[in-house]
XYZ file of C-alpha atoms in Angstrom:
369
model
C -40.339 12.008 -3.205
C -39.778 12.563 -6.899
C -36.386 13.409 -8.417
C -34.978 13.683 -11.946
C -31.313 13.244 -12.893
C -29.165 12.999 -15.977
C -27.914 9.396 -15.884
C -24.238 10.502 -15.996
C -24.634 12.685 -12.874
C -26.516 9.960 -11.034
C -23.947 7.295 -11.901
C -21.016 9.485 -10.851
C -22.562 10.232 -7.436
C -23.577 6.626 -6.778
C -20.025 5.484 -7.651
C -18.592 7.950 -5.129
C -20.770 6.935 -2.176
C -20.468 3.196 -2.912
C -16.920 3.433 -1.571
C -18.199 3.732 2.020
C -20.981 1.143 1.896
C -20.477 -1.598 4.462
C -19.962 -5.078 3.006
C -19.880 -6.920 6.352
C -22.397 -5.681 8.887
C -25.169 -6.892 11.155
C -27.007 -3.596 10.500
C -28.846 -3.792 7.145
C -29.264 0.012 7.067
C -25.474 0.334 6.605
C -25.806 -1.593 3.330
C -27.884 1.316 1.998
C -27.325 4.636 0.283
C -29.357 7.441 1.835
C -31.083 9.593 -0.785
C -31.902 12.866 0.979
C -33.940 15.474 -0.884
C -35.579 16.956 2.207
C -34.059 20.397 1.634
C -33.116 22.337 -1.520
C -30.310 19.995 -2.590
C -30.083 16.275 -3.253
C -27.481 14.455 -1.178
C -26.370 10.825 -1.273
C -24.736 9.447 1.881
C -23.107 6.149 2.839
C -21.502 5.225 6.148
C -19.881 2.017 7.394
C -19.142 3.642 10.806
C -15.409 3.854 9.988
C -15.695 5.782 6.737
C -18.571 8.011 5.645
C -19.128 9.833 2.356
C -21.686 12.503 1.473
C -21.930 13.967 -2.018
C -24.261 16.567 -3.500
C -25.961 15.380 -6.683
C -27.011 17.548 -9.586
C -30.703 16.888 -10.213
C -34.183 18.330 -10.012
C -36.467 17.985 -6.970
C -40.131 17.721 -7.909
C -41.224 16.347 -4.535
C -39.066 16.378 -1.431
C -38.349 13.281 0.634
C -35.803 10.853 2.084
C -35.292 7.143 1.433
C -32.558 4.577 2.085
C -31.965 2.174 -0.827
C -30.006 -1.075 -0.916
C -26.680 0.150 -2.299
C -25.752 -2.929 -4.305
C -28.997 -3.254 -6.249
C -29.430 0.520 -6.648
C -25.907 0.959 -8.059
C -26.316 -2.007 -10.430
C -29.639 -0.667 -11.723
C -28.187 2.813 -12.291
C -25.114 1.398 -14.022
C -27.194 -0.632 -16.485
C -29.861 1.941 -17.277
C -29.931 3.321 -20.822
C -28.531 6.831 -21.316
C -30.957 9.675 -20.720
C -32.914 11.174 -17.849
C -33.717 9.061 -14.796
C -36.787 9.617 -12.599
C -36.706 8.252 -9.039
C -40.022 8.281 -7.175
C -41.092 6.851 -3.809
C -44.611 6.209 -2.530
C -45.937 6.346 1.029
C -44.656 2.783 1.671
C -41.157 3.798 0.464
C -41.424 1.552 -2.602
C -39.059 3.271 -5.009
C -39.583 3.365 -8.766
C -36.653 4.055 -11.075
C -37.588 4.939 -14.673
C -35.312 5.662 -17.624
C -36.687 5.606 -21.169
C -38.652 2.315 -21.355
C -36.891 0.671 -18.399
C -38.782 0.659 -15.098
C -37.646 -0.863 -11.796
C -39.440 -0.987 -8.447
C -37.410 -1.748 -5.321
C -38.254 -1.532 -1.608
C -36.822 1.395 0.337
C -36.187 1.858 4.047
C -36.869 4.782 6.339
C -34.021 7.284 6.510
C -34.634 7.768 10.245
C -32.525 4.714 11.111
C -29.614 5.765 8.914
C -26.278 6.583 10.563
C -25.636 10.156 9.444
C -22.058 11.394 9.262
C -20.654 12.642 12.580
C -20.633 16.419 12.947
C -17.042 17.590 13.137
C -16.108 21.036 14.389
C -14.309 22.623 11.472
C -11.639 24.782 12.995
C -8.284 25.191 11.282
C -7.946 23.296 8.028
C -5.078 22.662 5.670
C -5.653 23.116 1.958
C -3.709 21.266 -0.742
C -4.284 20.519 -4.405
C -6.117 17.351 -5.372
C -3.138 16.500 -7.557
C -0.731 16.660 -4.587
C -2.923 14.536 -2.300
C -3.498 11.922 -4.991
C 0.259 11.763 -5.688
C 1.192 11.520 -1.993
C -1.194 8.593 -1.545
C 0.095 6.849 -4.692
C 3.695 7.280 -3.555
C 3.202 5.833 -0.046
C 0.141 3.560 0.122
C 1.961 0.442 -1.120
C 4.009 0.335 2.115
C 1.097 -0.143 4.531
C 0.590 -3.604 6.041
C -2.175 -5.642 4.395
C -3.426 -7.301 7.613
C -4.425 -6.013 11.025
C -1.825 -7.737 13.215
C -0.688 -4.224 14.004
C -3.508 -1.758 13.374
C -1.163 1.243 13.168
C 0.640 -0.352 10.205
C -2.632 -0.426 8.230
C -2.726 3.379 8.260
C -0.516 6.305 7.299
C 0.908 8.982 9.549
C -0.088 12.527 8.543
C 2.226 14.907 10.397
C 2.069 18.686 10.048
C 4.926 20.856 11.295
C 4.830 24.546 10.419
C 4.470 24.607 6.620
C 5.339 20.952 5.922
C 3.074 17.913 5.572
C 4.879 14.604 6.037
C 3.142 11.320 5.195
C 4.641 8.023 6.381
C 3.708 4.380 5.807
C 5.488 1.197 6.891
C 4.885 -2.537 7.059
C 7.866 -3.852 9.036
C 10.044 -4.433 5.951
C 10.080 -0.970 4.407
C 9.160 2.657 5.015
C 7.809 5.224 2.543
C 7.990 8.942 3.353
C 6.732 11.909 1.329
C 6.987 15.562 2.293
C 5.339 18.556 0.672
C 5.496 22.245 1.466
C 2.090 23.752 2.265
C 0.941 27.213 1.241
C 0.886 28.420 4.880
C 2.097 27.464 8.365
C -0.198 25.498 10.675
C -0.299 24.200 14.232
C 1.526 20.910 14.746
C -0.681 17.853 14.146
C -0.040 14.110 14.125
C -2.756 11.620 13.144
C -2.911 8.120 11.675
C -5.359 7.799 8.768
C -6.641 4.338 7.730
C -5.191 3.069 4.463
C -8.686 2.118 3.297
C -9.801 5.752 3.588
C -6.832 6.991 1.567
C -7.293 4.324 -1.094
C -10.937 5.280 -1.581
C -10.238 9.035 -1.576
C -7.544 8.645 -4.234
C -10.141 6.998 -6.516
C -12.564 9.924 -6.126
C -10.093 12.828 -6.442
C -9.964 14.525 -9.833
C -6.188 14.887 -9.565
C -6.286 18.398 -11.048
C -3.655 20.878 -9.838
C -6.203 23.723 -9.627
C -8.786 21.718 -7.621
C -8.359 21.984 -3.847
C -8.944 19.609 -0.930
C -9.634 21.059 2.519
C -8.593 18.743 5.348
C -9.980 19.174 8.889
C -8.887 17.297 12.019
C -10.634 16.409 15.267
C -9.556 14.102 18.100
C -11.105 11.026 16.485
C -11.824 11.970 12.866
C -10.338 13.458 9.727
C -12.523 15.224 7.146
C -11.693 15.720 3.456
C -13.830 18.253 1.568
C -13.484 18.608 -2.198
C -15.736 19.318 -5.177
C -19.267 18.431 -3.948
C -18.092 15.644 -1.646
C -17.314 15.265 2.069
C -15.384 12.226 3.325
C -15.269 11.615 7.089
C -13.031 8.908 8.490
C -12.228 7.639 11.937
C -8.556 7.908 12.864
C -6.494 4.976 14.125
C -5.725 5.314 17.847
C -2.204 4.947 19.167
C 1.278 6.416 19.103
C 2.856 5.995 15.663
C 6.286 4.391 15.378
C 9.345 6.533 16.039
C 10.980 6.300 12.666
C 13.578 9.049 13.170
C 16.109 6.635 14.710
C 15.860 4.413 11.616
C 16.659 7.284 9.251
C 20.433 7.469 9.577
C 22.227 9.764 7.142
C 25.415 7.666 7.341
C 26.373 5.596 4.330
C 29.372 3.665 3.021
C 28.232 3.509 -0.605
C 26.240 5.910 -2.758
C 24.993 4.850 -6.188
C 23.507 7.109 -8.872
C 21.560 5.098 -11.438
C 19.031 5.561 -14.232
C 15.708 4.678 -12.602
C 14.062 3.183 -15.686
C 17.050 0.922 -16.473
C 17.148 -0.289 -12.866
C 13.381 -0.937 -12.733
C 13.324 -2.699 -16.128
C 16.233 -4.919 -15.106
C 14.532 -6.032 -11.860
C 11.300 -6.577 -13.807
C 13.122 -8.922 -16.216
C 14.737 -10.786 -13.338
C 11.374 -11.490 -11.699
C 10.301 -13.490 -14.757
C 12.213 -16.342 -13.087
C 10.420 -16.034 -9.738
C 7.161 -17.878 -9.107
C 4.439 -15.986 -7.286
C 4.875 -16.452 -3.553
C 8.509 -17.534 -4.006
C 10.803 -15.452 -1.793
C 13.878 -15.359 -4.022
C 16.027 -12.278 -3.429
C 17.617 -10.238 -6.155
C 21.353 -9.939 -5.418
C 22.968 -6.627 -6.223
C 26.736 -6.338 -6.556
C 27.916 -2.722 -6.673
C 31.334 -2.188 -8.217
C 33.192 0.873 -9.510
C 31.365 1.690 -12.737
C 28.651 -0.959 -12.807
C 25.992 -2.694 -10.786
C 25.425 -6.389 -11.408
C 21.973 -7.799 -10.673
C 21.599 -11.581 -10.283
C 18.711 -13.897 -9.536
C 18.868 -17.679 -9.199
C 15.710 -19.783 -8.935
C 14.347 -23.209 -9.784
C 13.195 -21.727 -13.110
C 16.651 -20.532 -14.121
C 19.136 -17.740 -13.483
C 19.804 -14.270 -14.853
C 22.458 -11.634 -14.434
C 22.715 -8.198 -15.978
C 25.058 -5.235 -15.634
C 23.926 -1.600 -15.458
C 26.191 1.442 -15.716
C 26.290 3.539 -12.552
C 28.325 6.206 -10.832
C 29.473 5.222 -7.362
C 30.984 6.839 -4.287
C 32.479 4.667 -1.560
C 32.924 0.927 -1.141
C 31.911 -2.064 -3.253
C 29.014 -3.974 -1.714
C 26.935 -7.111 -2.341
C 23.406 -7.030 -0.905
C 20.089 -8.863 -1.419
C 16.540 -7.485 -1.587
C 12.984 -8.620 -2.114
C 12.596 -7.505 -5.764
C 8.940 -6.495 -5.278
C 9.867 -3.979 -2.566
C 12.423 -2.316 -4.843
C 9.976 -2.216 -7.764
C 7.150 -0.762 -5.652
C 9.349 2.176 -4.672
C 10.896 2.713 -8.105
C 7.499 2.774 -9.841
C 6.310 5.806 -7.868
C 9.475 7.892 -8.197
C 9.279 10.362 -11.071
C 12.996 11.303 -11.197
C 15.029 10.072 -14.157
C 18.143 9.431 -12.039
C 17.951 8.210 -8.452
C 20.421 7.999 -5.567
C 20.716 4.828 -3.469
C 22.523 4.917 -0.115
C 23.947 1.689 1.367
C 25.850 0.881 4.576
C 26.421 -2.903 4.663
C 24.597 -6.111 3.591
C 22.604 -6.196 6.857
C 21.550 -2.536 6.990
C 18.602 -0.946 5.169
C 19.126 0.898 1.917
C 17.707 4.366 1.313
C 16.429 5.727 -1.969
C 16.003 9.482 -1.588
C 16.460 12.788 -3.362
C 18.629 15.696 -2.194
C 15.882 17.653 -0.428
C 14.403 14.437 1.015
C 10.910 15.184 -0.311
C 10.787 11.405 -0.757
C 12.606 8.708 1.227
C 12.175 4.968 0.716
C 13.817 2.649 3.239
C 14.018 -1.051 2.341
C 15.408 -3.779 4.591
C 17.779 -6.249 2.891
C 17.306 -10.026 2.943
C 19.839 -12.759 3.589
C 21.162 -14.648 0.598
C 23.492 -17.521 -0.106
C 26.744 -16.442 -1.823
C 27.786 -19.985 -2.785
C 26.466 -19.717 -6.290
């Protein structure tokens, strides 16, 4: 095999497939990138058996062939090569030479026969959305998935399609994030749970351009994302997702309209007095024309008033400040609406058409300050 690439093209493709290279495996072949130039195109593939990525690389084939290369060393070599054209050549023993200008590396390769190719998914009906929309949906929900696997379903996000609407939901037991977008057509109903890891990695690869499309295909066990020259195949998480509808009450006793940036900046200032890992709540006291935010910790105390407009009752309620900030950071509206019932009930931050809903559970606090 003998291939020639512009370094920039090679680096971009290696960076894409590195996102599905297994870091913990008993199968050394899964620590490799498959370089496949057996046909008329050059493809790089990686697969950790949960997530697989295949991307087509722009380059010239002088001699066809296939080789699997240790992903870590291959990516490091490519990253540190000088700018210019890169020649990759393998001999009959799969020893692979990488040459760029005066730099020359030789590394052992493995046979591609043992490599775990991506599963073949029947591509029936697909939904198509812009890369910008998918990237935004992930950004606006991914922070609410659970970081550990005590409950596997909480480490993923629900993708639910009904008619012409895609709803994406994440939750971790303390909060729920929901985003809805209108699709360009109506589709059959679908409900799948996509691993958070998959979505995190896809969001790093997406261009985020409004005019660039992503086609999404579903099977019983997998979801496939096709965009640009890349295919991402991921296993789905098995199980029935949580019934969140009963948690989404539209009743409220207090509605607050507030400038989002002022609210976020105020909470940010308050957290200066909270040590990392310290679970100090921020206490919010909603009155007629103002909202008072207070925090009291071993490092000191702070209170600040913000102008608001309010409907309904006064209320005093406590929250984990990080959960409020996570939601506020991903909302693009200048003014937001917060709906409250009582100090023990969750608050909702949502817009009028409910294209986003953030539910946050309150925390207990001591009023004897």
